[in-house]
Coordinates of C-alpha atoms in Angstrom, one line a residue:
Chain T
M1 CA 201.4 123.3 122.1
K2 CA 203.4 123.7 124.8
P3 CA 202.1 124.9 128.3
Y4 CA 203.1 128.5 128.5
R5 CA 203.1 128.1 132.7
R6 CA 203.1 124.6 134.1
R7 CA 200.9 123.7 136.8
L8 CA 199.8 127.1 137.4
I9 CA 196.6 126.6 139.1
G10 CA 195.5 123.3 140.7
L11 CA 192.3 123.9 142.5
P12 CA 189.4 123.6 140.6
L13 CA 187.6 126.4 142.0
Q14 CA 190.3 128.6 141.1
R15 CA 190.5 127.1 137.7
S16 CA 186.9 127.7 136.7
L17 CA 187.3 131.6 137.5
F18 CA 189.7 131.5 134.5
S19 CA 186.8 130.7 132.1
G20 CA 187.1 134.0 130.4
I21 CA 190.3 134.8 129.3
S22 CA 189.8 133.8 126.0
R23 CA 187.7 137.0 126.0
A24 CA 191.0 138.9 126.4
P25 CA 190.5 141.0 122.9
A26 CA 187.2 142.3 123.8
T27 CA 188.3 143.4 127.4
I28 CA 190.5 145.8 125.8
G29 CA 188.1 147.1 122.9
V30 CA 190.3 145.1 120.2
L31 CA 187.3 143.6 118.1
G32 CA 187.4 141.9 114.6
V33 CA 191.1 140.9 114.8
L34 CA 190.6 137.1 115.9
P35 CA 187.7 134.8 115.2
D36 CA 185.0 135.4 117.7
D37 CA 187.1 138.0 119.2
R38 CA 188.6 135.1 121.3
F39 CA 192.1 134.5 121.7
A40 CA 193.5 131.1 122.1
A41 CA 194.3 131.3 125.9
W42 CA 192.8 128.5 128.4
L43 CA 194.0 126.3 131.7
D44 CA 193.6 122.6 131.1
D45 CA 192.6 120.0 133.5
E46 CA 196.2 119.8 135.1
G47 CA 196.2 123.4 135.6
D48 CA 198.6 124.4 132.8
L49 CA 198.1 127.5 131.3
Y50 CA 198.3 127.6 127.4
L51 CA 198.5 130.7 125.2
D52 CA 198.5 130.8 121.6
T53 CA 201.5 133.5 120.9
T54 CA 200.4 133.5 117.1
D55 CA 197.2 135.4 118.7
V56 CA 199.2 137.7 120.7
A57 CA 201.0 138.7 118.1
R58 CA 197.9 139.6 115.9
L59 CA 196.3 141.3 118.7
V60 CA 199.6 143.2 119.2
A61 CA 199.8 144.0 115.4
A62 CA 196.2 145.4 115.6
L63 CA 197.2 148.1 118.1
P64 CA 198.6 150.8 116.1
A65 CA 195.7 151.1 114.2
R66 CA 193.8 151.9 117.3
A67 CA 196.0 154.2 119.0
T68 CA 194.0 157.3 119.6
P69 CA 193.3 159.2 123.3
A70 CA 189.8 157.8 123.5
F71 CA 191.2 154.2 122.7
F72 CA 193.8 154.3 125.6
E73 CA 191.6 156.2 128.0
D74 CA 188.8 153.7 127.7
M75 CA 191.3 150.9 128.3
E76 CA 192.7 152.6 131.2
R77 CA 188.9 153.2 132.6
S78 CA 188.0 149.5 132.2
L79 CA 191.3 148.4 134.0
A80 CA 190.3 150.5 136.9
L81 CA 186.7 149.7 136.9
A82 CA 187.8 145.6 136.7
C83 CA 190.2 146.5 139.6
D84 CA 187.8 148.4 142.0
R85 CA 184.9 145.7 141.2
V86 CA 187.0 143.1 142.7
I87 CA 187.8 145.3 146.1
Q88 CA 184.5 146.3 146.3
S89 CA 182.8 142.9 146.1
T90 CA 185.7 141.3 148.3
E91 CA 185.0 143.8 150.9
R92 CA 181.2 143.3 150.9
S93 CA 181.5 139.5 151.2
R94 CA 184.0 139.9 153.9
S95 CA 181.4 142.3 155.8
R96 CA 178.5 139.8 155.5
A97 CA 179.9 136.4 155.1
T98 CA 179.3 135.7 159.0
S99 CA 175.5 136.0 159.0
A100 CA 175.1 135.1 155.4
D101 CA 172.5 131.8 154.9
A102 CA 173.4 129.7 152.1
A103 CA 170.9 131.7 149.4
E104 CA 172.6 135.0 150.5
A105 CA 176.3 133.4 150.5
R106 CA 175.4 132.0 146.9
V107 CA 174.7 135.7 145.7
L108 CA 177.7 137.2 147.1
L109 CA 179.8 133.9 145.7
S110 CA 178.8 135.0 142.3
E111 CA 179.1 138.3 142.5
V112 CA 183.2 138.1 143.7
G113 CA 183.6 135.1 141.4
G114 CA 182.3 137.1 138.8
A115 CA 184.4 140.3 139.6
V116 CA 187.6 138.0 139.8
A117 CA 186.4 136.3 136.6
T118 CA 186.5 139.8 134.8
L119 CA 189.8 140.5 136.0
L120 CA 191.7 137.4 135.2
P121 CA 191.6 138.3 131.0
Y122 CA 193.6 141.6 132.4
G123 CA 196.0 139.2 134.1
I124 CA 196.9 137.2 131.0
L125 CA 197.0 140.5 128.8
S126 CA 199.3 141.8 131.4
K127 CA 202.2 139.3 130.1
F128 CA 202.6 141.3 126.9
L129 CA 200.3 144.3 126.7
P130 CA 202.5 146.8 128.7
D131 CA 205.4 145.8 126.4
A132 CA 203.2 146.5 123.2
L133 CA 202.2 150.2 124.7
Y134 CA 205.7 150.7 125.7
Q135 CA 206.6 150.2 122.2
L136 CA 203.9 152.4 121.1
L137 CA 205.1 155.1 123.6
R138 CA 208.7 154.8 122.2
A139 CA 207.2 155.0 118.3
T140 CA 205.8 158.6 119.5
G141 CA 208.9 160.0 120.4
D142 CA 209.2 159.5 124.0
S143 CA 212.3 157.7 124.9
S144 CA 212.1 158.3 128.9
D145 CA 212.0 155.8 131.1
P146 CA 208.7 153.5 131.6
P147 CA 206.4 155.0 134.1
F148 CA 207.4 152.3 136.8
P149 CA 205.4 153.1 140.1
T150 CA 207.4 154.6 143.0
W151 CA 206.7 153.0 146.3
S152 CA 205.3 150.0 144.4
P153 CA 203.3 147.5 146.3
G154 CA 206.6 145.2 146.9
S155 CA 208.6 147.9 148.3
E156 CA 206.1 149.1 150.5
L157 CA 205.7 145.5 151.4
T158 CA 209.4 145.4 152.6
R159 CA 209.1 148.4 154.7
A160 CA 206.2 147.1 156.4
G161 CA 208.1 143.8 157.2
A162 CA 210.8 145.7 158.4
S163 CA 208.8 148.1 160.3
L164 CA 207.2 144.7 162.1
C165 CA 210.7 143.4 162.7
V166 CA 211.8 146.3 164.4
C167 CA 208.6 146.2 166.9
C168 CA 209.2 142.6 167.5
H169 CA 212.9 143.2 168.2
E170 CA 211.8 145.9 170.7
R171 CA 210.0 143.0 172.8
G172 CA 212.9 140.5 172.1
Y173 CA 211.7 138.6 169.2
S174 CA 214.0 138.3 166.5
P175 CA 212.4 136.6 163.5
E176 CA 214.7 133.4 164.1
R177 CA 213.2 133.7 167.6
L178 CA 209.5 133.9 166.2
R179 CA 210.1 131.0 164.1
T180 CA 211.1 128.8 166.9
E181 CA 208.7 129.9 169.2
W182 CA 205.4 130.8 167.2
P183 CA 202.9 130.7 168.3
L184 CA 203.9 130.5 172.0
V185 CA 204.9 134.2 172.2
P186 CA 203.6 137.1 174.2
P187 CA 199.9 138.3 172.9
D188 CA 200.9 141.9 171.8
V189 CA 203.5 140.2 169.3
V190 CA 200.8 137.8 168.1
T191 CA 198.5 140.5 167.6
M192 CA 201.3 142.7 165.6
V193 CA 202.2 139.5 163.3
E194 CA 198.4 138.8 163.0
D195 CA 197.4 142.5 162.4
F196 CA 200.4 142.3 159.9
C197 CA 199.0 139.5 157.9
R198 CA 195.6 140.6 157.8
D199 CA 196.9 143.9 156.5
H200 CA 198.6 142.1 153.9
T201 CA 196.4 139.2 152.9
G202 CA 196.9 138.7 149.1
F203 CA 200.3 139.2 148.5
G204 CA 201.6 135.3 147.7
P205 CA 201.7 132.9 144.8
L206 CA 198.7 132.9 142.3
A207 CA 198.1 129.4 143.1
C208 CA 195.7 130.7 145.9
E209 CA 195.9 127.5 148.1
A210 CA 199.8 127.9 148.7
P211 CA 201.2 129.7 151.6
G212 CA 201.2 133.6 151.5
Y213 CA 201.1 136.6 153.9
E214 CA 198.0 135.6 155.1
E215 CA 199.6 132.7 157.1
P216 CA 201.9 133.9 160.3
R217 CA 204.4 131.5 159.5
Y218 CA 205.2 132.3 156.0
V219 CA 205.2 135.9 157.2
I220 CA 207.9 135.1 159.6
G221 CA 209.7 132.8 157.4
I222 CA 209.9 135.9 155.0
L223 CA 211.2 137.9 158.0
A224 CA 213.8 135.8 159.1
G225 CA 215.2 135.6 155.2
M226 CA 215.2 138.9 154.9
L227 CA 217.1 139.7 158.0
A228 CA 219.0 136.9 158.9
D229 CA 221.6 138.6 161.4
N230 CA 221.0 142.1 160.2
D231 CA 219.5 145.0 162.5
P232 CA 216.0 146.0 161.2
A233 CA 216.2 149.6 162.1
A234 CA 219.5 149.6 159.8
L235 CA 217.5 147.9 156.9
L236 CA 214.6 150.4 157.3
R237 CA 216.9 153.3 156.9
R238 CA 218.6 151.7 154.0
L239 CA 214.8 151.0 152.3
G240 CA 213.9 154.8 152.4
P241 CA 213.6 156.9 150.4
P242 CA 213.5 155.0 147.1
A243 CA 215.9 155.8 144.7
H244 CA 215.2 159.1 142.3
I245 CA 213.3 157.8 139.3
P246 CA 213.1 161.4 137.0
R247 CA 209.6 162.1 135.9
V248 CA 209.0 163.6 132.6
E249 CA 206.4 165.4 131.1
P250 CA 204.5 163.8 128.3
P251 CA 205.9 165.4 125.0
S252 CA 202.3 165.5 123.3
A253 CA 198.5 165.5 123.8
V254 CA 198.6 161.9 122.5
T255 CA 201.6 160.6 124.4
S256 CA 199.8 161.5 127.6
P257 CA 197.1 159.3 127.7
L258 CA 199.4 156.3 126.5
R259 CA 201.9 157.2 129.2
R260 CA 199.1 157.1 132.0
L261 CA 197.5 154.1 130.5
L262 CA 201.2 152.5 130.9
A263 CA 201.5 153.6 134.2
A264 CA 198.0 152.1 135.4
W265 CA 199.1 148.8 133.9
L266 CA 202.6 148.5 135.3
T267 CA 200.8 149.3 138.9
F268 CA 198.5 146.6 137.8
L269 CA 201.4 144.2 137.3
D270 CA 202.1 144.7 141.2
R271 CA 198.7 143.8 142.2
E272 CA 197.1 141.1 140.0
T273 CA 197.6 138.3 142.3
W274 CA 197.1 140.3 145.4
Y275 CA 193.5 141.1 144.1
V276 CA 192.9 137.5 143.2
R277 CA 194.3 136.1 146.6
R278 CA 192.6 138.6 148.7
A279 CA 189.4 138.1 147.4
F280 CA 190.0 133.9 147.9
Y281 CA 191.0 134.4 151.6
L282 CA 188.5 137.3 152.8
A283 CA 185.8 136.4 150.7
L284 CA 185.4 133.1 149.0
L285 CA 186.5 131.0 152.1
P286 CA 184.1 132.3 154.2
L287 CA 181.3 132.0 152.0
L288 CA 182.3 128.5 151.3
R289 CA 181.9 128.0 155.2
R290 CA 178.4 129.2 154.9
L291 CA 177.5 126.4 152.1
L292 CA 179.2 123.5 153.9
P293 CA 176.2 122.6 155.9
V294 CA 174.1 122.4 152.4
Y295 CA 176.8 119.8 151.2
Q296 CA 177.2 117.6 154.4
R297 CA 173.3 117.1 154.7
T298 CA 173.7 115.3 151.4
K299 CA 176.6 113.5 151.9
D300 CA 177.9 112.5 155.3
D301 CA 181.5 112.6 154.6
F302 CA 181.5 115.6 152.4
V303 CA 184.8 117.3 154.1
P304 CA 185.3 121.1 154.0
E305 CA 188.1 121.1 151.4
D306 CA 186.0 119.2 149.1
L307 CA 184.4 122.7 148.5
L308 CA 187.5 123.9 146.5
F309 CA 186.9 121.1 144.2
L310 CA 183.7 122.4 143.0
T311 CA 183.8 125.2 140.0
L312 CA 182.0 128.3 140.7
D313 CA 179.0 127.4 138.5
E314 CA 178.6 124.1 140.7
L315 CA 178.6 125.9 143.8
L316 CA 176.0 128.5 142.4
I317 CA 173.3 125.3 141.8
P318 CA 171.9 123.2 144.6
P319 CA 174.2 120.5 144.9
G320 CA 174.7 117.9 142.1
D321 CA 176.8 114.6 142.9
P322 CA 179.1 115.5 145.8
R323 CA 181.2 112.8 144.9
I324 CA 182.8 114.3 142.0
A325 CA 184.7 116.7 144.4
A326 CA 186.2 113.7 146.1
T327 CA 187.2 112.2 142.8
R328 CA 188.9 115.7 141.7
R329 CA 190.5 115.8 145.1
A330 CA 192.3 112.4 145.0
R331 CA 193.5 113.4 141.5
Y332 CA 194.9 116.8 142.9
L333 CA 196.7 115.2 145.8
A334 CA 198.3 112.8 143.4
D335 CA 200.2 115.9 141.6
A336 CA 203.6 115.5 143.2
E337 CA 205.2 118.0 140.9
Y338 CA 202.6 121.2 141.9
F339 CA 203.1 120.6 145.8
A340 CA 206.8 120.8 145.1
K341 CA 206.5 123.7 143.1
Y342 CA 204.8 125.8 145.7
G343 CA 205.4 124.3 149.1
I344 CA 202.2 123.2 149.5
T345 CA 202.0 120.5 152.5
A346 CA 199.2 117.7 152.8
D347 CA 197.1 119.4 155.4
R348 CA 197.2 123.0 153.9
L349 CA 193.7 123.1 152.7
R350 CA 192.4 121.6 155.9
T351 CA 194.0 124.4 157.6
I352 CA 192.4 126.9 155.0
M353 CA 188.9 125.7 155.4
A354 CA 189.1 125.6 159.2
P355 CA 186.5 127.5 160.9
R356 CA 187.5 131.2 161.8
Chain Z
M1 CA 239.9 122.2 142.0
S2 CA 239.4 122.9 138.3
E3 CA 240.8 126.6 136.7
P4 CA 238.3 129.3 136.9
S5 CA 236.2 129.8 133.7
E6 CA 233.9 132.6 132.6
I7 CA 230.6 132.5 131.0
R8 CA 228.9 135.0 129.5
L9 CA 225.0 135.0 129.5
P10 CA 223.3 137.8 127.8
G11 CA 220.1 139.3 129.1
R12 CA 218.5 142.8 129.4
A13 CA 219.6 145.8 131.0
A14 CA 216.9 146.5 133.7
A15 CA 218.5 148.6 136.3
P16 CA 221.8 150.2 136.4
G17 CA 224.7 149.6 137.8
K18 CA 227.2 146.6 138.4
A19 CA 227.5 144.3 141.2
S20 CA 229.3 140.9 142.1
G21 CA 228.8 138.3 144.8
P22 CA 227.6 134.6 145.4
V23 CA 224.7 133.1 143.6
H24 CA 221.8 132.8 145.6
L25 CA 219.0 130.5 143.4
V26 CA 215.4 131.3 145.1
N27 CA 212.2 129.5 143.9
E28 CA 208.8 129.7 145.7
A29 CA 209.4 126.7 147.6
S30 CA 212.9 128.0 148.9
L31 CA 211.8 131.4 150.1
H32 CA 212.3 131.1 153.7
Q33 CA 216.1 130.3 153.6
P34 CA 218.2 133.3 154.8
V35 CA 219.2 135.6 152.1
P36 CA 223.4 135.8 152.3
T37 CA 223.9 139.8 152.2
G38 CA 225.5 140.9 149.4
C39 CA 224.5 138.0 147.3
I40 CA 223.4 137.9 143.6
L41 CA 219.4 136.8 143.5
V42 CA 219.1 134.2 140.8
T43 CA 215.7 133.1 139.8
R44 CA 213.2 132.4 137.2
I45 CA 210.9 135.3 137.9
L46 CA 210.4 137.8 140.8
H47 CA 207.0 138.2 142.1
P48 CA 205.9 141.1 144.2
H49 CA 205.5 139.3 147.5
Q50 CA 209.2 138.0 147.4
A51 CA 210.3 141.7 147.4
P52 CA 211.5 141.7 150.8
L53 CA 214.0 139.2 150.0
L54 CA 216.0 142.1 148.0
A55 CA 216.5 144.0 151.0
R56 CA 220.0 142.6 151.2
V57 CA 221.1 141.6 147.8
A58 CA 223.7 143.0 145.6
G59 CA 222.0 142.2 142.1
I60 CA 219.3 140.8 140.5
V61 CA 219.2 138.1 137.6
T62 CA 216.0 136.5 136.2
E63 CA 215.0 134.4 133.5
E64 CA 211.8 135.9 132.4
G65 CA 212.6 138.4 129.7
S66 CA 210.3 141.5 130.1
L67 CA 211.9 144.9 130.9
L68 CA 208.5 145.9 132.1
Q69 CA 208.5 143.2 134.8
H70 CA 208.3 143.2 138.9
A71 CA 211.8 142.6 138.9
T72 CA 212.7 145.7 136.8
A73 CA 210.2 148.1 138.8
L74 CA 212.0 146.4 142.2
A75 CA 215.7 146.6 141.5
R76 CA 215.2 150.3 140.4
E77 CA 213.6 151.1 143.9
F78 CA 216.0 149.2 145.9
G79 CA 218.9 150.6 143.7
V80 CA 220.1 147.2 142.7
P81 CA 221.7 146.5 139.4
A82 CA 219.5 144.1 137.5
V83 CA 219.6 141.8 134.1
V84 CA 216.3 140.4 133.1
G85 CA 215.7 138.0 130.3
V86 CA 218.9 135.9 131.2
R87 CA 217.9 132.3 129.6
G88 CA 219.0 129.2 131.6
A89 CA 220.3 131.0 134.5
T90 CA 218.7 129.1 137.0
A91 CA 220.2 126.1 135.2
Q92 CA 223.8 127.3 134.8
C93 CA 224.4 128.8 138.3
R94 CA 225.0 126.8 141.4
E95 CA 224.2 128.2 144.5
G96 CA 227.1 130.2 145.7
D97 CA 228.8 130.5 142.4
R98 CA 230.8 133.8 142.1
I99 CA 228.8 136.0 139.1
E100 CA 229.1 139.4 138.1
V101 CA 225.9 141.6 137.1
D102 CA 226.3 144.7 134.4
G103 CA 222.8 146.2 134.5
D104 CA 224.1 149.1 132.1
L105 CA 225.1 146.4 129.2
G106 CA 222.6 143.9 130.4
V107 CA 225.3 141.0 130.5
V108 CA 226.1 138.4 133.6
I109 CA 229.3 136.9 133.6
L110 CA 229.5 133.4 135.7
V111 CA 232.3 132.4 137.2
S112 CA 232.4 128.7 137.6
G113 CA 234.6 126.5 138.9
R114 CA 235.1 127.4 142.4

């Protein structure tokens, strides 16, 4: 079988959170269709994602027989709960990580890691389920546009970026000047950029260690690409308000929950990576830093980034053989294709694991 | 210089309207290159974090095929014509090639031999 996505996830810690993606059928309450109610979806040791399209087709084919308002409402509710659980556990870990001892750090790690692992089957389902639901919607006679989000996270991000540019411009800093002089810029400019990064942590590639909006240089690069020689105020004027997208009233009681569910999936599509990355930077990394002394007591040359090469289960029990992390790290660092794909530099892991 | 020739690349109409301009190829490792005003952004897939790059583009072409993907939602919000599911688009197009996007019919016309 060919990979569905090559070199998707490189870090063993993040890969281990994908261990439950085969449970996706049960996640949406479609039972009795596939053997053991599991479909063939997995990440291999190279970080390649495999997805059996035959299983996908069987799952999709089973949907029409289950198309009731209660089914759609249950799915919408479970999706919302899974998203909310990631947000809540991320915030809890974020607020407690700095004072947590190793034991509490493990409890929080289990909580947030479990929440992300529960969410990830939805991420796999999002590759085909919205299309299947849209077909069901069309079959009910609803021929209106899909319920895309207006002011989607992507367009809000763009407006926020343009606003940041306007503020920096007022202080004499174009994106190009920021790119040249960062971080040697006035403190108020540093604060504005860093606040933007904190507020938008979570946007970026699915491979969590690849640079994203948590990183000032990444944001400045995006702003430079977005603006070049343009006036940010003019750009802001162009960006709003959004294009008019007509809203239609659902034609029937059956269509209404289906349309609402599809809207929830389309909103989730824009946030699925954001949930995972935000949990990684605001919860998992601070908790790993609390565990580091435990590992360094058992192995003198255990470096902080080695923690990213342990699985969630390995981190939740007392340290076994810490040399396994170094072995995995060496293999990871040899994957030039992966580094090129995401623009990851050699010092990236050390940077993200550095004390904050 | 060779004679200009046209290659029609079929896809799915994702956001209405027509646009033409030079190709600008984007992937995760090239996000920080300045986006030329009025270009047609050509990419394998468009993610929400890449949305700011759309601020100055005239059209969008993606290889990944779903009508319900990020590119469609973003293109509609930005009022930019888009065609999705254009197989081999990133391999067929070179940076700066002239390209036309028909977001009503779901067709891309690549004018090569610049």
